[in-house]
Short mmCIF file of C-alpha atoms and ligand atoms in Angstrom, two decimals:
data_model
loop_
_atom_site.label_atom_id
_atom_site.label_comp_id
_atom_site.label_asym_id
_atom_site.label_seq_id
_atom_site.Cartn_x
_atom_site.Cartn_y
_atom_site.Cartn_z
CA UNK A 1 0.01 0.01 0.00
CA UNK A 2 2.83 2.34 0.85
CA UNK A 3 4.47 1.77 -2.55
CA UNK A 4 1.21 2.48 -4.31
CA UNK A 5 0.86 5.84 -2.66
CA UNK A 6 4.44 6.76 -3.58
CA UNK A 7 3.71 6.01 -7.24
CA UNK A 8 0.53 8.04 -7.29
CA UNK A 9 2.50 10.97 -5.92
CA UNK A 10 4.73 10.85 -8.99
CA UNK A 11 2.49 9.57 -11.80
CA UNK A 12 0.11 12.37 -12.72
CA UNK A 13 -3.31 12.14 -14.35
CA UNK A 14 -2.84 15.11 -16.66
CA UNK A 15 -0.22 17.45 -18.03
CA UNK A 16 -1.69 20.24 -15.91
CA UNK A 17 -1.20 18.22 -12.74
CA UNK A 18 2.30 17.11 -13.79
CA UNK A 19 3.37 20.69 -14.51
CA UNK A 20 2.05 21.95 -11.17
CA UNK A 21 3.71 19.14 -9.26
CA UNK A 22 7.03 19.78 -11.02
CA UNK A 23 6.91 23.48 -10.08
CA UNK A 24 5.78 22.78 -6.49
CA UNK A 25 8.50 20.20 -5.94
CA UNK A 26 11.14 22.64 -7.21
CA UNK A 27 9.83 25.26 -4.80
CA UNK A 28 9.92 22.82 -1.89
CA UNK A 29 13.54 21.98 -2.74
CA UNK A 30 14.61 25.59 -3.20
CA UNK A 31 15.31 25.15 -6.93
CA UNK A 32 14.48 27.57 -9.71
CA UNK A 33 12.27 26.68 -12.66
CA UNK A 34 13.03 28.26 -16.05
CA UNK A 35 10.04 28.14 -18.37
CA UNK A 36 9.73 28.34 -22.12
CA UNK A 37 6.17 29.40 -22.93
CA UNK A 38 4.25 28.10 -25.96
CA UNK A 39 1.36 29.76 -27.75
CA UNK A 40 -2.16 28.72 -26.80
CA UNK A 41 -3.49 26.88 -23.80
CA UNK A 42 -3.89 23.26 -22.76
CA UNK A 43 -6.94 20.99 -22.50
CA UNK A 44 -7.77 22.39 -19.04
CA UNK A 45 -7.04 25.99 -20.01
CA UNK A 46 -3.55 25.77 -18.43
CA UNK A 47 -0.42 27.46 -19.76
CA UNK A 48 1.74 25.31 -22.05
CA UNK A 49 5.39 25.41 -21.02
CA UNK A 50 8.59 23.46 -21.28
CA UNK A 51 10.10 23.76 -17.78
CA UNK A 52 13.70 23.23 -16.76
CA UNK A 53 15.48 22.82 -13.42
CA UNK A 54 19.24 22.57 -12.94
CA UNK A 55 21.36 21.47 -9.98
CA UNK A 56 24.65 19.75 -9.21
CA UNK A 57 28.29 20.76 -9.30
CA UNK A 58 28.29 24.35 -10.67
CA UNK A 59 31.97 24.10 -11.61
CA UNK A 60 31.46 21.06 -13.83
CA UNK A 61 31.20 21.17 -17.64
CA UNK A 62 29.46 17.82 -17.73
CA UNK A 63 25.74 18.35 -18.11
CA UNK A 64 23.15 15.59 -18.23
CA UNK A 65 19.76 16.51 -19.72
CA UNK A 66 16.89 14.32 -18.55
CA UNK A 67 13.93 14.88 -20.82
CA UNK A 68 10.20 14.02 -20.68
CA UNK A 69 7.30 14.52 -23.07
CA UNK A 70 9.12 14.79 -26.41
CA UNK A 71 6.23 12.64 -27.60
CA UNK A 72 3.48 14.42 -25.60
CA UNK A 73 1.25 11.55 -24.44
CA UNK A 74 4.33 9.46 -23.54
CA UNK A 75 5.27 12.13 -20.97
CA UNK A 76 3.63 10.64 -17.86
CA UNK A 77 6.40 8.13 -17.13
CA UNK A 78 9.23 10.61 -17.76
CA UNK A 79 7.50 13.22 -15.65
CA UNK A 80 7.12 10.70 -12.79
CA UNK A 81 10.85 9.82 -13.01
CA UNK A 82 11.76 13.52 -12.89
CA UNK A 83 9.48 14.13 -9.91
CA UNK A 84 10.90 11.12 -8.03
CA UNK A 85 14.43 12.37 -8.72
CA UNK A 86 13.59 15.89 -7.52
CA UNK A 87 12.04 14.43 -4.38
CA UNK A 88 15.37 12.77 -3.55
CA UNK A 89 17.55 15.66 -4.64
CA UNK A 90 18.86 16.29 -1.10
CA UNK A 91 20.24 12.78 -0.80
CA UNK A 92 22.06 12.69 -4.15
CA UNK A 93 25.67 13.80 -4.13
CA UNK A 94 26.62 14.97 -7.60
CA UNK A 95 30.27 15.71 -8.20
CA UNK A 96 31.70 16.71 -11.58
CA UNK A 97 28.25 16.73 -13.10
CA UNK A 98 25.17 18.89 -13.39
CA UNK A 99 21.68 17.62 -14.09
CA UNK A 100 19.09 19.56 -16.05
CA UNK A 101 15.54 18.25 -15.95
CA UNK A 102 13.51 19.27 -19.01
CA UNK A 103 9.81 18.73 -18.39
CA UNK A 104 7.39 18.47 -21.36
CA UNK A 105 9.29 19.24 -24.58
CA UNK A 106 5.92 18.92 -26.32
CA UNK A 107 3.41 20.29 -23.78
CA UNK A 108 0.55 20.45 -26.34
CA UNK A 109 0.78 16.71 -27.00
CA UNK A 110 1.15 15.99 -23.28
CA UNK A 111 -1.95 18.04 -22.45
CA UNK A 112 -4.13 16.92 -25.35
CA UNK A 113 -2.92 13.29 -25.20
CA UNK A 114 -1.29 13.26 -28.62
CA UNK A 115 2.17 12.01 -29.52
CA UNK A 116 2.66 15.00 -31.85
CA UNK A 117 2.26 18.76 -31.44
CA UNK A 118 -0.52 21.19 -32.50
CA UNK A 119 0.58 20.84 -36.14
CA UNK A 120 0.78 17.06 -35.91
CA UNK A 121 4.57 17.31 -35.92
CA UNK A 122 6.61 14.52 -34.36
CA UNK A 123 9.24 16.56 -32.49
CA UNK A 124 11.72 13.69 -32.61
CA UNK A 125 11.63 13.75 -36.44
CA UNK A 126 11.37 17.53 -36.78
CA UNK A 127 15.09 18.35 -36.88
CA UNK A 128 15.44 16.94 -40.39
CA UNK A 129 12.36 18.80 -41.66
CA UNK A 130 14.50 21.28 -43.57
CA UNK A 131 16.27 18.56 -45.53
CA UNK A 132 13.10 16.58 -46.23
CA UNK A 133 11.07 19.12 -48.12
CA UNK A 134 7.34 18.53 -48.66
CA UNK A 135 6.63 16.00 -51.36
CA UNK A 136 10.09 14.45 -51.41
CA UNK A 137 8.97 11.17 -49.92
CA UNK A 138 5.50 11.15 -51.40
CA UNK A 139 6.20 10.05 -54.94
CA UNK A 140 6.12 6.32 -54.28
CA UNK A 141 3.80 6.19 -51.33
CA UNK A 142 3.40 2.75 -49.88
CA UNK A 143 -0.07 1.22 -49.51
CA UNK A 144 0.58 0.79 -45.78
CA UNK A 145 1.02 4.52 -45.28
CA UNK A 146 -2.34 5.08 -47.01
CA UNK A 147 -3.92 2.35 -44.87
CA UNK A 148 -2.55 3.96 -41.69
CA UNK A 149 -4.25 7.21 -42.67
CA UNK A 150 -7.66 5.59 -43.05
CA UNK A 151 -7.52 3.26 -40.02
CA UNK A 152 -10.61 4.48 -38.15
CA UNK A 153 -11.99 1.36 -36.46
CA UNK A 154 -11.43 -2.29 -35.63
CA UNK A 155 -12.15 -3.51 -39.16
CA UNK A 156 -9.58 -1.14 -40.67
CA UNK A 157 -7.12 -2.10 -37.95
CA UNK A 158 -7.43 -5.80 -38.83
CA UNK A 159 -6.79 -4.86 -42.48
CA UNK A 160 -3.69 -2.91 -41.41
CA UNK A 161 -2.43 -5.86 -39.33
CA UNK A 162 -2.93 -8.31 -42.20
CA UNK A 163 -1.01 -6.05 -44.57
CA UNK A 164 1.82 -5.74 -42.03
CA UNK A 165 1.91 -9.45 -41.23
CA UNK A 166 2.15 -10.18 -44.97
CA UNK A 167 5.14 -7.85 -45.24
CA UNK A 168 6.78 -9.41 -42.15
CA UNK A 169 6.27 -12.97 -43.46
CA UNK A 170 8.01 -11.84 -46.64
CA UNK A 171 11.03 -10.66 -44.70
CA UNK A 172 10.30 -6.92 -44.81
CA UNK A 173 10.00 -6.29 -41.07
CA UNK A 174 12.91 -3.83 -40.84
CA UNK A 175 11.82 -2.09 -44.05
CA UNK A 176 8.29 -1.66 -42.67
CA UNK A 177 9.58 -0.36 -39.37
CA UNK A 178 11.66 2.19 -41.20
CA UNK A 179 8.87 3.08 -43.68
CA UNK A 180 6.41 3.79 -40.88
CA UNK A 181 8.48 5.15 -38.00
CA UNK A 182 11.50 6.86 -39.58
CA UNK A 183 9.22 9.80 -40.36
CA UNK A 184 7.06 11.18 -43.19
CA UNK A 185 7.52 14.64 -44.61
CA UNK A 186 4.96 14.83 -47.41
CA UNK A 187 1.56 14.71 -45.70
CA UNK A 188 0.70 16.59 -42.53
CA UNK A 189 -1.81 13.91 -41.52
CA UNK A 190 0.71 11.12 -41.26
CA UNK A 191 1.47 9.43 -37.96
CA UNK A 192 5.18 10.21 -37.83
CA UNK A 193 5.04 13.51 -39.71
CA UNK A 194 8.33 15.38 -39.26
CA UNK A 195 6.94 18.79 -40.22
CA UNK A 196 8.08 21.26 -42.85
CA UNK A 197 9.73 23.82 -40.63
CA UNK A 198 11.19 24.20 -37.15
CA UNK A 199 8.56 23.66 -34.44
CA UNK A 200 8.43 25.80 -31.27
CA UNK A 201 9.74 22.78 -29.32
CA UNK A 202 12.73 22.51 -31.69
CA UNK A 203 13.38 26.27 -31.43
CA UNK A 204 13.34 26.07 -27.61
CA UNK A 205 15.61 23.04 -27.73
CA UNK A 206 18.12 25.04 -29.77
CA UNK A 207 17.82 27.95 -27.36
CA UNK A 208 18.51 25.65 -24.44
CA UNK A 209 21.51 24.02 -26.13
CA UNK A 210 22.86 27.52 -26.82
CA UNK A 211 22.87 28.18 -23.07
CA UNK A 212 25.16 25.17 -22.52
CA UNK A 213 27.34 25.69 -25.58
CA UNK A 214 30.66 25.20 -23.84
CA UNK A 215 29.57 22.14 -21.88
CA UNK A 216 29.89 18.41 -22.52
CA UNK A 217 26.28 17.46 -23.04
CA UNK A 218 24.65 14.10 -22.31
CA UNK A 219 21.02 13.26 -22.94
CA UNK A 220 18.56 10.79 -21.48
CA UNK A 221 15.27 11.13 -23.36
CA UNK A 222 12.44 9.17 -21.74
CA UNK A 223 9.79 7.52 -23.93
CA UNK A 224 7.18 4.78 -23.65
CA UNK A 225 5.56 2.34 -26.07
CA UNK A 226 8.38 0.23 -27.55
CA UNK A 227 9.55 -3.12 -26.24
CA UNK A 228 8.39 -5.69 -23.73
CA UNK A 229 5.73 -4.70 -21.23
CA UNK A 230 7.27 -3.15 -18.12
CA UNK A 231 10.84 -3.43 -19.35
CA UNK A 232 13.21 -0.51 -19.66
CA UNK A 233 15.33 -0.47 -22.83
CA UNK A 234 18.37 1.71 -23.45
CA UNK A 235 18.56 2.75 -27.10
CA UNK A 236 21.66 4.34 -28.55
CA UNK A 237 22.52 5.50 -32.05
CA UNK A 238 26.29 5.25 -31.41
CA UNK A 239 28.26 3.62 -34.17
CA UNK A 240 30.13 0.40 -33.48
CA UNK A 241 33.50 2.08 -34.03
CA UNK A 242 32.86 4.82 -31.45
CA UNK A 243 34.08 4.94 -27.85
CA UNK A 244 30.50 5.73 -26.77
CA UNK A 245 29.50 2.31 -28.13
CA UNK A 246 32.10 0.61 -25.97
CA UNK A 247 31.11 2.63 -22.89
CA UNK A 248 27.46 1.74 -23.45
CA UNK A 249 28.38 -1.93 -23.59
CA UNK A 250 30.21 -1.56 -20.32
CA UNK A 251 27.61 0.43 -18.37
CA UNK A 252 24.24 -0.57 -19.89
CA UNK A 253 24.81 -4.18 -20.91
CA UNK A 254 22.25 -5.41 -18.35
CA UNK A 255 19.68 -2.76 -19.29
CA UNK A 256 18.29 -4.24 -22.55
CA UNK A 257 20.75 -2.16 -24.54
CA UNK A 258 19.99 -1.78 -28.27
CA UNK A 259 22.35 -0.02 -30.69
CA UNK A 260 19.99 1.02 -33.47
CA UNK A 261 22.85 1.59 -35.93
CA UNK A 262 23.02 -2.16 -36.51
CA UNK A 263 20.02 -3.63 -34.67
CA UNK A 264 16.59 -2.63 -35.94
CA UNK A 265 14.72 -5.10 -33.72
CA UNK A 266 13.23 -2.40 -31.51
CA UNK A 267 13.48 0.84 -33.44
CA UNK A 268 14.35 2.03 -36.94
CA UNK A 269 17.39 4.23 -37.25
CA UNK A 270 16.09 7.77 -36.90
CA UNK A 271 17.20 11.14 -38.16
CA UNK A 272 16.03 14.54 -37.00
CA UNK A 273 15.93 13.60 -33.31
CA UNK A 274 16.64 15.81 -30.28
CA UNK A 275 19.94 14.00 -29.86
CA UNK A 276 21.03 14.82 -33.43
CA UNK A 277 21.44 18.45 -32.33
CA UNK A 278 23.93 17.70 -29.53
CA UNK A 279 27.59 18.58 -30.20
CA UNK A 280 28.27 14.85 -29.67
CA UNK A 281 25.07 12.90 -30.55
CA UNK A 282 26.64 9.62 -29.42
CA UNK A 283 26.36 10.90 -25.83
CA UNK A 284 22.61 10.43 -25.98
CA UNK A 285 20.48 7.52 -24.89
CA UNK A 286 16.76 6.99 -25.19
CA UNK A 287 15.03 5.26 -22.36
CA UNK A 288 12.06 3.27 -23.71
CA UNK A 289 9.54 1.61 -21.44
CA UNK A 290 7.59 -1.19 -23.13
CA UNK A 291 3.80 -1.09 -22.82
CA UNK A 292 1.55 -3.20 -25.08
CA UNK A 293 3.46 -4.28 -28.18
CA UNK A 294 4.11 -2.59 -31.51
CA UNK A 295 0.91 -3.45 -33.38
CA UNK A 296 -1.38 -2.46 -30.51
CA UNK A 297 0.44 0.85 -30.08
CA UNK A 298 0.37 1.51 -33.83
CA UNK A 299 -3.36 0.72 -34.07
CA UNK A 300 -4.21 3.03 -31.16
CA UNK A 301 -2.13 5.83 -32.71
CA UNK A 302 -3.76 5.39 -36.10
CA UNK A 303 -7.32 5.44 -34.73
CA UNK A 304 -6.69 8.52 -32.57
CA UNK A 305 -5.08 10.25 -35.57
CA UNK A 306 -8.04 9.45 -37.83
CA UNK A 307 -10.53 10.96 -35.40
CA UNK A 308 -8.27 13.95 -34.76
CA UNK A 309 -8.45 14.82 -38.44
CA UNK A 310 -12.03 13.70 -39.22
CA UNK A 311 -14.13 14.08 -36.03
CA UNK A 312 -12.11 16.29 -33.75
CA UNK A 313 -13.53 16.54 -30.20
CA UNK A 314 -16.26 14.02 -31.03
CA UNK A 315 -17.13 11.24 -28.60
CA UNK A 316 -15.14 8.76 -30.69
CA UNK A 317 -12.16 11.10 -30.63
CA UNK A 318 -12.28 11.47 -26.85
CA UNK A 319 -12.55 7.70 -26.48
CA UNK A 320 -9.59 7.20 -28.83
CA UNK A 321 -7.54 9.75 -26.83
CA UNK A 322 -8.29 8.07 -23.53
CA UNK A 323 -7.35 4.73 -25.07
CA UNK A 324 -4.07 6.19 -26.37
CA UNK A 325 -3.22 7.48 -22.89
CA UNK A 326 -3.87 4.03 -21.43
CA UNK A 327 -1.76 2.37 -24.15
CA UNK A 328 1.27 4.60 -23.51
CA UNK A 329 0.79 4.80 -19.73
CA UNK A 330 -0.43 1.52 -18.23
CA UNK A 331 -2.27 2.35 -15.02
CA UNK A 332 -0.92 -0.78 -13.32
CA UNK A 333 1.05 -0.07 -10.09
CA UNK A 334 3.43 -2.87 -11.08
CA UNK A 335 4.27 -1.17 -14.39
CA UNK A 336 4.76 2.17 -12.63
CA UNK A 337 6.95 0.58 -9.98
CA UNK A 338 9.18 -0.97 -12.63
CA UNK A 339 9.49 2.36 -14.43
CA UNK A 340 10.77 4.12 -11.31
CA UNK A 341 13.07 1.29 -10.26
CA UNK A 342 14.78 0.95 -13.59
CA UNK A 343 15.07 4.71 -13.95
CA UNK A 344 17.16 4.86 -10.74
CA UNK A 345 19.31 1.99 -11.96
CA UNK A 346 19.96 3.48 -15.40
CA UNK A 347 20.53 6.97 -14.02
CA UNK A 348 23.14 5.63 -11.57
CA UNK A 349 24.95 3.96 -14.47
CA UNK A 350 24.72 7.05 -16.64
CA UNK A 351 26.28 9.20 -13.90
CA UNK A 352 29.04 6.60 -13.40
CA UNK A 353 29.72 6.64 -17.17
CA UNK A 354 30.07 10.42 -17.15
CA UNK A 355 32.45 10.30 -14.18
CA UNK A 356 34.55 7.59 -15.79
CA UNK A 357 34.89 9.60 -19.01
CA UNK A 358 36.06 12.74 -17.19
CA UNK A 359 38.12 11.70 -14.17
ZN1 LIG B 1 8.46 8.16 -28.15
#
């Protein structure tokens, strides 16, 4: 019972609650919140902000960014990890390292329970928007992309599954993963639309990186939806020849480590991510918490997206949104407990890795 109440203190029900808790916890710990304010308001009329808190060794050039809500609706787990960390801030001795918590990179998506922002832009594909001009990937559009766009109900979902299964049976699993999730730049209604210009989130990310220009930057970007239920996975884009690759092997080998440069089993190789903008992108890891399996997640995303474009704010749309929240944020105390436990474990290893690189 005690554990359950701890989790409910950290796992919020809405963006509005998460944002308030983050600010209140900072206040209680005597830390300052810097906010980047977005246009518009959230689903409860709240302000939409990306909030940051920094602490640690002020003399150190090593800075670890811990990020939540890059994919809006996935933000609940990351926000809970950040809140739990803030709650323990007095007991953590940080030497030769500073930590910057970045809460809700995509506050619109977090508040309105979408993975993307107000323009349906996937922030973690947006940084290559300028090199993928509209129409460039639209000339030979795959039937599966068209099917994803019209998946509005269970019948259409079964059709989508059958098309995907056929492709997988024929050995095209990795190609399908890349086709669907590596990002689309031709149609604003697509599920992993990377946008056509820099989003406000991307602009704020650049502004933040500018503040830490002379530092050695590390990134831990927290997501949910990929991988086995309740398991944490550490994803890295480091190339096999890099020293970051070796360090990852050393520090994260027991943490379901996946190097996406040569292993597409969990995620396609991505471009245009937050990490791609770091001075040293290999210093980034993505923390992925598995929820309900790839096809279930994809189906829930497609149905919510259909109603967003065709019946916005209808009953079906609200139902699809609530379902999407449940798919990315399992309400089970066990799942939540695992998220927090593995976060502490991976954070400890990440801090050790930073120390070892700069002794
Ligand atoms: Zn994600």
